[in-house]
Amino acid sequence: MENDKKILFSAIQPSGIPTIANYIGAIRNWLRLQDEYNCIYSIADLHCLTVEREPKDLREKSLELLALYIACGVDPQKTCLFMQSHVPAHAELTWILNTITYPGELSRMTQFKDKSRKHAQNVNMGLMDYPVLMASDILLYNTAVVPIGEDQKQHLELARDLAVRFNNKYGETFSVPEPIIPKVGARIMSLQDPLHKMSKSDANENGFISLSDDKDAVMRKFKRAVTDSGSEIRFAEDKPGVSNLLSIYSAFSGKSIAEAEKEFAGVGYGEFKLAVAEAVESVLSGIREKKKQLLADRAYLDGIMTEGAETARRLSGRMLSKVYRKVGLYTPKRDK
Ligand code: ATP
Ligand code: LTN
């Protein structure tokens, strides 16, 4: 990290195995930007506690997510990979930022409203404060850019607002981050309900393809994917199912939407869905294999995250000290 490249920060919650939507919306962009930026990728395990979790499952999923980052092509030599809970500054900065955040800003967040509905029996303060923890993740590292899917745009807006608000109140401290949202695939929809986003925690497993699904599951789920009336394969608002499949195909084949439309002109839905499934499977088979190898070497993964946490603690510690100084928390002289 000792060069003058700008910082890129992103994270995913270990709330399940990432889906092809997480891959298209976020991870694929991470790979593209690895050389251009100093990249920091976290596993947002503290965020994960905002909804009910089985502790054992959370632990396993966290390690699996690290393996998946690497299996997808994130290079641990070039990037900093760590678990959010291993770096205390994230929770500490959250407290400070809470003091300049208003409840109304958080209660009107789309994700908060969705998740409050979905987890009505457990609407806790953490769920509401989620975007402030996310702002801390980002602001601790002087982050310039944050690759995310469309659904996180509102949270990034808050991170920007809080950076500016803090800077105005206490003097220049935080960089104001920019989102990077993909042009195609920023919002991949459920295969069963193309009006709702694909989500790794969907109760209906046929709605998503996880990066660990085997070939049979990939083929079966695409075969069952909901399409639209008519038979034309084109990208259009009145064809949400087909448009979604075209976006997925485009992301996995590297072809543009226009090229894909041309390729499938006159082709039936069945054949089209098979082609999408094959394009996805050809990438997933490699990821599955690599993940399996990585998970067999736990010491290697533990080593990566230990090293990552050390780097992240060093970088975030500097920013947190600055923040503590700015807001007026007392520091004894010999601590300097
Ligand atoms: P959960 O179901 O647990 O809320 P999720 O599948 O929505 O999880 P997150 O961990 O919240 O996934 O998101 C990880 C990254 O993937 C974020 O950058 C997010 O914007 C992106 N992402 C999530 N869902 C989609 C989607 N349907 N299409 C494109 N990108 C997405
Ligand atoms: N809230 C994000 C995960 C996340 C994140 C971040 C993304 C936590 N901290 C910082 C970008 C930057 C989500 O995808 N649900």
Coordinates of C-alpha atoms and ligand atoms in Angstrom, one line a residue:
M1 CA 0.0 0.0 0.0
E2 CA 3.1 2.3 0.0
N3 CA 2.5 3.8 -3.4
D4 CA 0.5 6.7 -4.7
K5 CA -2.4 4.8 -6.1
K6 CA -5.9 5.8 -4.9
I7 CA -7.7 3.6 -2.4
L8 CA -10.6 1.3 -3.4
F9 CA -12.8 -0.2 -0.7
S10 CA -15.6 -2.7 -0.8
A11 CA -17.2 -5.5 1.2
I12 CA -19.8 -8.2 1.2
Q13 CA -21.7 -9.6 4.2
P14 CA -21.1 -13.3 4.9
S15 CA -24.8 -13.7 5.1
G16 CA -24.8 -16.7 2.7
I17 CA -22.8 -17.8 -0.3
P18 CA -22.5 -14.9 -2.8
T19 CA -24.8 -15.2 -5.8
I20 CA -24.1 -14.4 -9.5
A21 CA -25.7 -11.0 -8.7
N22 CA -23.0 -10.2 -6.1
Y23 CA -20.4 -11.4 -8.7
I24 CA -21.8 -9.3 -11.5
G25 CA -22.7 -6.3 -9.4
A26 CA -19.6 -6.2 -7.2
I27 CA -16.8 -8.8 -7.4
R28 CA -16.4 -8.7 -11.2
N29 CA -15.6 -5.0 -10.9
W30 CA -13.2 -5.6 -8.1
L31 CA -11.1 -7.8 -10.4
R32 CA -11.1 -5.2 -13.2
L33 CA -9.8 -2.5 -10.9
Q34 CA -7.1 -4.5 -9.0
D35 CA -4.2 -3.0 -10.7
E36 CA -5.4 0.6 -11.0
Y37 CA -6.1 1.0 -7.2
N38 CA -4.8 0.0 -3.8
C39 CA -7.7 -2.4 -3.1
I40 CA -9.1 -3.2 0.3
Y41 CA -11.8 -5.9 0.6
S42 CA -13.5 -6.7 3.8
I43 CA -15.9 -9.4 4.9
A44 CA -18.6 -7.4 6.7
D45 CA -19.3 -9.9 9.5
L46 CA -20.4 -7.2 12.0
H47 CA -23.0 -6.0 9.5
C48 CA -24.2 -9.6 9.4
L49 CA -25.3 -9.6 13.0
T50 CA -28.1 -7.1 12.3
V51 CA -30.3 -10.0 11.4
E52 CA -30.7 -13.3 13.3
R53 CA -27.8 -15.7 12.6
E54 CA -26.7 -19.1 13.7
P55 CA -23.2 -18.4 15.2
K56 CA -21.6 -21.6 13.8
D57 CA -23.0 -20.8 10.3
L58 CA -21.7 -17.2 10.4
R59 CA -18.2 -18.4 11.3
E60 CA -18.2 -20.9 8.5
K61 CA -19.7 -18.5 5.9
S62 CA -17.1 -15.9 6.8
L63 CA -14.2 -18.2 6.0
E64 CA -16.0 -19.4 2.9
L65 CA -16.4 -15.9 1.7
L66 CA -12.7 -15.2 2.0
A67 CA -12.0 -18.4 0.0
L68 CA -14.6 -17.2 -2.6
Y69 CA -13.0 -13.8 -3.0
I70 CA -9.7 -15.4 -3.9
A71 CA -11.4 -18.2 -6.0
C72 CA -13.1 -15.4 -8.0
G73 CA -9.7 -13.9 -8.8
V74 CA -9.0 -11.4 -6.0
D75 CA -5.2 -11.5 -5.6
P76 CA -4.2 -11.6 -2.0
Q77 CA -0.7 -10.4 -3.0
K78 CA -2.0 -7.2 -4.5
T79 CA -4.9 -6.5 -2.1
C80 CA -5.7 -6.2 1.6
L81 CA -8.3 -8.8 2.7
F82 CA -9.7 -8.8 6.2
M83 CA -12.6 -9.5 8.5
Q84 CA -14.4 -6.4 9.6
S85 CA -14.6 -7.6 13.2
H86 CA -10.8 -8.0 13.4
V87 CA -10.3 -4.2 13.1
P88 CA -11.8 -2.4 16.1
A89 CA -11.7 1.1 14.4
H90 CA -14.7 0.2 12.4
A91 CA -17.0 0.0 15.4
E92 CA -15.2 2.9 17.1
L93 CA -15.6 5.3 14.2
T94 CA -19.3 4.2 14.0
W95 CA -19.8 5.7 17.5
I96 CA -18.4 9.0 16.5
L97 CA -20.3 9.2 13.2
N98 CA -23.5 8.3 15.1
T99 CA -23.2 11.6 16.9
I100 CA -23.6 13.5 13.6
T101 CA -26.3 11.2 12.1
Y102 CA -30.0 11.8 12.4
P103 CA -32.5 9.0 13.0
G104 CA -34.6 10.2 10.1
E105 CA -31.7 9.7 7.7
L106 CA -31.5 6.0 8.7
S107 CA -35.2 5.2 9.1
R108 CA -36.0 6.2 5.5
M109 CA -33.3 4.0 3.9
T110 CA -34.8 1.5 1.5
Q111 CA -32.8 -1.4 2.8
F112 CA -33.8 -0.7 6.4
K113 CA -37.5 -0.6 5.4
D114 CA -37.2 -3.8 3.4
K115 CA -35.3 -5.7 6.1
S116 CA -37.6 -4.4 8.9
R117 CA -40.5 -5.8 7.0
K118 CA -38.7 -9.1 6.4
H119 CA -37.4 -9.4 10.0
A120 CA -40.4 -7.8 11.7
Q121 CA -39.7 -9.8 15.0
N122 CA -36.2 -8.4 15.2
V123 CA -36.0 -4.7 14.2
N124 CA -32.9 -3.8 16.2
M125 CA -30.8 -0.7 16.5
G126 CA -28.0 -2.4 14.5
L127 CA -30.3 -2.8 11.5
M128 CA -31.0 0.9 11.6
D129 CA -27.4 1.9 12.2
Y130 CA -26.1 -0.4 9.4
P131 CA -25.3 2.4 6.9
V132 CA -23.2 4.3 9.6
L133 CA -21.0 1.2 10.1
M134 CA -20.7 1.0 6.3
A135 CA -19.8 4.7 6.2
S136 CA -17.1 4.0 8.8
D137 CA -15.7 1.1 6.7
I138 CA -15.3 3.4 3.8
L139 CA -14.1 6.6 5.5
L140 CA -11.4 5.0 7.6
Y141 CA -9.2 4.4 4.6
N142 CA -9.3 7.7 2.7
T143 CA -11.3 5.7 0.1
A144 CA -11.6 7.3 -3.3
V145 CA -13.9 4.7 -5.0
V146 CA -16.4 2.0 -3.8
P147 CA -17.6 -0.6 -6.4
I148 CA -21.1 -1.6 -5.4
G149 CA -24.4 -2.7 -6.9
E150 CA -27.3 -0.3 -7.4
D151 CA -29.0 -1.3 -4.0
Q152 CA -26.1 0.2 -2.0
K153 CA -26.1 3.6 -3.7
Q154 CA -28.2 5.1 -1.0
H155 CA -25.9 3.9 1.7
L156 CA -22.9 5.4 -0.2
E157 CA -24.7 8.7 -0.4
L158 CA -24.9 8.7 3.4
A159 CA -21.2 8.0 3.6
R160 CA -20.5 11.0 1.4
D161 CA -22.9 13.2 3.4
L162 CA -21.3 12.2 6.7
A163 CA -17.8 12.9 5.3
V164 CA -18.8 16.3 4.2
R165 CA -20.7 17.0 7.5
F166 CA -17.8 16.0 9.6
N167 CA -15.3 18.0 7.5
N168 CA -17.5 21.1 7.8
K169 CA -17.9 20.7 11.5
Y170 CA -14.3 19.7 12.5
G171 CA -12.1 20.6 9.6
E172 CA -10.9 18.6 6.6
T173 CA -10.5 15.0 7.7
F174 CA -12.3 12.5 5.3
S175 CA -12.0 12.0 1.6
V176 CA -15.5 12.0 -0.1
P177 CA -15.8 8.6 -1.9
E178 CA -17.3 8.0 -5.3
P179 CA -19.4 4.9 -6.1
I180 CA -18.6 2.7 -9.1
I181 CA -21.8 1.0 -10.3
P182 CA -21.7 -1.3 -13.3
K183 CA -23.6 -0.1 -16.4
V184 CA -24.9 -3.6 -17.1
G185 CA -25.9 -5.9 -14.2
A186 CA -26.0 -3.3 -11.4
R187 CA -29.4 -4.9 -10.4
I188 CA -29.7 -8.5 -11.3
M189 CA -33.2 -9.8 -10.5
S190 CA -34.5 -13.0 -9.0
L191 CA -34.9 -15.9 -11.5
Q192 CA -38.3 -16.6 -10.0
D193 CA -39.5 -13.0 -9.7
P194 CA -37.8 -10.6 -12.1
L195 CA -39.4 -7.6 -10.3
H196 CA -37.3 -8.3 -7.1
K197 CA -33.5 -8.2 -6.8
M198 CA -31.6 -11.5 -6.6
S199 CA -30.5 -11.9 -3.0
K200 CA -28.4 -14.5 -1.4
S201 CA -30.7 -14.7 1.6
D202 CA -33.8 -15.4 -0.5
A203 CA -35.9 -18.2 1.0
N204 CA -36.7 -19.5 -2.5
E205 CA -33.4 -21.1 -3.6
N206 CA -34.6 -21.2 -7.2
G207 CA -34.5 -17.4 -7.3
F208 CA -30.7 -17.2 -7.1
I209 CA -27.6 -19.0 -8.4
S210 CA -25.0 -19.2 -5.7
L211 CA -21.3 -19.3 -6.7
S212 CA -21.2 -22.7 -5.0
D213 CA -24.1 -24.2 -6.9
D214 CA -23.1 -27.4 -8.8
K215 CA -23.7 -27.9 -12.5
D216 CA -27.0 -29.6 -12.1
A217 CA -28.4 -26.8 -9.9
V218 CA -27.2 -24.2 -12.4
M219 CA -28.9 -25.9 -15.3
R220 CA -32.1 -26.7 -13.4
K221 CA -32.5 -23.2 -12.0
F222 CA -32.0 -21.5 -15.4
K223 CA -34.4 -24.0 -17.0
R224 CA -37.1 -23.0 -14.5
A225 CA -36.3 -19.2 -14.7
V226 CA -39.4 -17.1 -15.3
T227 CA -39.6 -15.5 -18.7
D228 CA -42.2 -13.2 -20.2
S229 CA -45.1 -13.4 -22.6
G230 CA -44.2 -13.3 -26.3
S231 CA -41.2 -15.1 -27.7
E232 CA -38.7 -12.4 -28.7
I233 CA -35.4 -12.2 -27.0
R234 CA -34.8 -8.5 -26.5
F235 CA -33.9 -6.2 -23.7
A236 CA -37.0 -4.1 -22.8
E237 CA -38.9 -2.8 -19.8
D238 CA -41.9 -5.0 -20.6
K239 CA -39.7 -8.0 -20.6
P240 CA -38.1 -8.1 -17.2
G241 CA -37.4 -11.9 -17.1
V242 CA -35.7 -12.0 -20.5
S243 CA -33.8 -8.7 -19.9
N244 CA -32.5 -10.1 -16.7
L245 CA -31.2 -13.3 -18.4
L246 CA -29.7 -11.1 -21.2
S247 CA -27.8 -9.1 -18.5
I248 CA -26.5 -12.3 -16.9
Y249 CA -25.5 -13.7 -20.3
S250 CA -23.7 -10.4 -21.2
A251 CA -21.8 -10.4 -17.9
F252 CA -20.7 -14.0 -18.1
S253 CA -19.9 -14.2 -21.9
G254 CA -18.3 -10.7 -22.2
K255 CA -20.6 -9.9 -25.1
S256 CA -22.7 -6.7 -25.2
I257 CA -26.5 -6.8 -24.8
A258 CA -26.8 -5.8 -28.5
E259 CA -24.5 -8.6 -29.5
A260 CA -26.5 -11.1 -27.4
E261 CA -29.8 -9.9 -28.8
K262 CA -28.4 -10.5 -32.3
E263 CA -27.1 -13.9 -31.4
F264 CA -30.4 -15.1 -30.0
A265 CA -32.7 -13.6 -32.8
G266 CA -35.3 -16.2 -33.7
V267 CA -34.1 -18.6 -31.0
G268 CA -36.7 -20.1 -28.5
Y269 CA -36.7 -19.4 -24.8
G270 CA -35.6 -23.0 -23.9
E271 CA -32.5 -22.8 -26.1
F272 CA -31.8 -19.3 -24.9
K273 CA -32.0 -20.3 -21.2
L274 CA -29.7 -23.3 -21.9
A275 CA -27.1 -20.9 -23.4
V276 CA -27.2 -18.6 -20.4
A277 CA -26.8 -21.5 -18.1
E278 CA -23.8 -22.8 -20.0
A279 CA -22.1 -19.3 -20.0
V280 CA -22.5 -19.1 -16.3
E281 CA -21.5 -22.7 -15.6
S282 CA -18.3 -22.2 -17.6
V283 CA -17.1 -19.5 -15.1
L284 CA -18.6 -21.1 -12.0
S285 CA -16.9 -24.5 -12.5
G286 CA -13.5 -22.9 -12.1
I287 CA -14.5 -20.9 -9.1
R288 CA -15.9 -24.0 -7.4
E289 CA -12.8 -26.0 -7.9
K290 CA -10.5 -23.2 -6.7
K291 CA -12.7 -22.6 -3.6
K292 CA -12.5 -26.2 -2.7
Q293 CA -8.8 -26.2 -2.8
L294 CA -8.5 -23.1 -0.8
L295 CA -10.9 -24.3 1.9
A296 CA -8.7 -27.4 2.3
D297 CA -5.9 -25.1 3.4
R298 CA -7.3 -23.3 6.4
A299 CA -3.8 -22.2 7.6
Y300 CA -3.3 -20.3 4.3
L301 CA -6.6 -18.5 4.6
D302 CA -6.0 -17.7 8.3
G303 CA -2.6 -16.3 7.3
I304 CA -4.1 -14.0 4.6
M305 CA -6.8 -12.6 7.0
T306 CA -4.3 -12.1 9.8
E307 CA -1.9 -10.2 7.6
G308 CA -4.8 -8.2 6.1
A309 CA -6.1 -7.3 9.5
E310 CA -2.7 -6.0 10.5
T311 CA -2.5 -3.7 7.5
A312 CA -6.1 -2.6 8.0
R313 CA -5.5 -1.9 11.7
R314 CA -2.5 0.2 10.9
L315 CA -4.3 2.3 8.2
S316 CA -7.5 2.7 10.1
G317 CA -5.7 3.4 13.4
R318 CA -4.1 6.5 11.8
M319 CA -7.5 7.9 10.7
L320 CA -9.2 7.1 14.0
S321 CA -6.5 9.0 16.0
K322 CA -7.0 11.9 13.7
V323 CA -10.8 11.8 14.2
Y324 CA -10.4 11.5 18.0
R325 CA -8.1 14.5 18.0
K326 CA -10.4 16.6 15.9
V327 CA -13.5 16.0 18.0
G328 CA -11.6 16.8 21.2
L329 CA -11.0 13.5 22.9
Y330 CA -8.0 14.0 25.2
T331 CA -4.7 12.2 24.3
P332 CA -1.9 12.1 26.9
K333 CA 1.4 13.5 25.6
R334 CA 3.4 10.3 25.9
D335 CA 0.9 8.5 23.7
K336 CA 2.0 10.5 20.7
Ligands
ATP1 P1 -28.5 -10.2 1.6 O1 -29.5 -11.1 0.9 O2 -27.9 -10.9 2.7 O3 -29.0 -8.9 2.0 P2 -27.3 -9.5 -0.9 O4 -27.3 -10.7 -1.8 O5 -28.3 -8.4 -1.1 O6 -27.3 -10.0 0.6 P3 -24.9 -8.0 -0.1 O7 -23.9 -8.7 0.7 O8 -25.9 -7.0 0.5 O9 -25.8 -9.0 -1.0 O10 -24.2 -7.2 -1.3 C1 -22.9 -7.5 -1.8 C2 -22.6 -6.7 -3.0 O11 -23.4 -7.2 -4.1 C3 -23.0 -5.2 -2.9 O12 -22.1 -4.4 -3.7 C4 -24.3 -5.2 -3.6 O13 -24.6 -3.9 -4.1 C5 -24.2 -6.2 -4.7 N1 -25.5 -6.7 -5.0 C6 -26.4 -7.3 -4.2 N2 -27.5 -7.7 -4.8 C7 -27.3 -7.4 -6.1 C8 -28.1 -7.6 -7.3 N3 -29.3 -8.2 -7.2 N4 -27.6 -7.2 -8.5 C9 -26.4 -6.6 -8.5 N5 -25.6 -6.4 -7.5 C10 -26.0 -6.8 -6.3
LTN2 N1 -23.6 -3.1 2.9 C1 -22.9 -3.7 1.9 C2 -21.7 -4.5 2.4 C3 -20.7 -3.5 2.8 C4 -20.0 -2.6 2.1 C5 -19.2 -1.9 3.0 C6 -19.9 -2.3 0.7 C7 -20.4 -3.3 4.1 N2 -19.4 -2.3 4.2 C8 -18.3 -0.9 2.5 C9 -19.1 -1.3 0.2 C10 -18.3 -0.6 1.2 C11 -23.8 -4.6 1.1 O1 -23.4 -4.9 0.1 N3 -24.9 -5.0 1.6

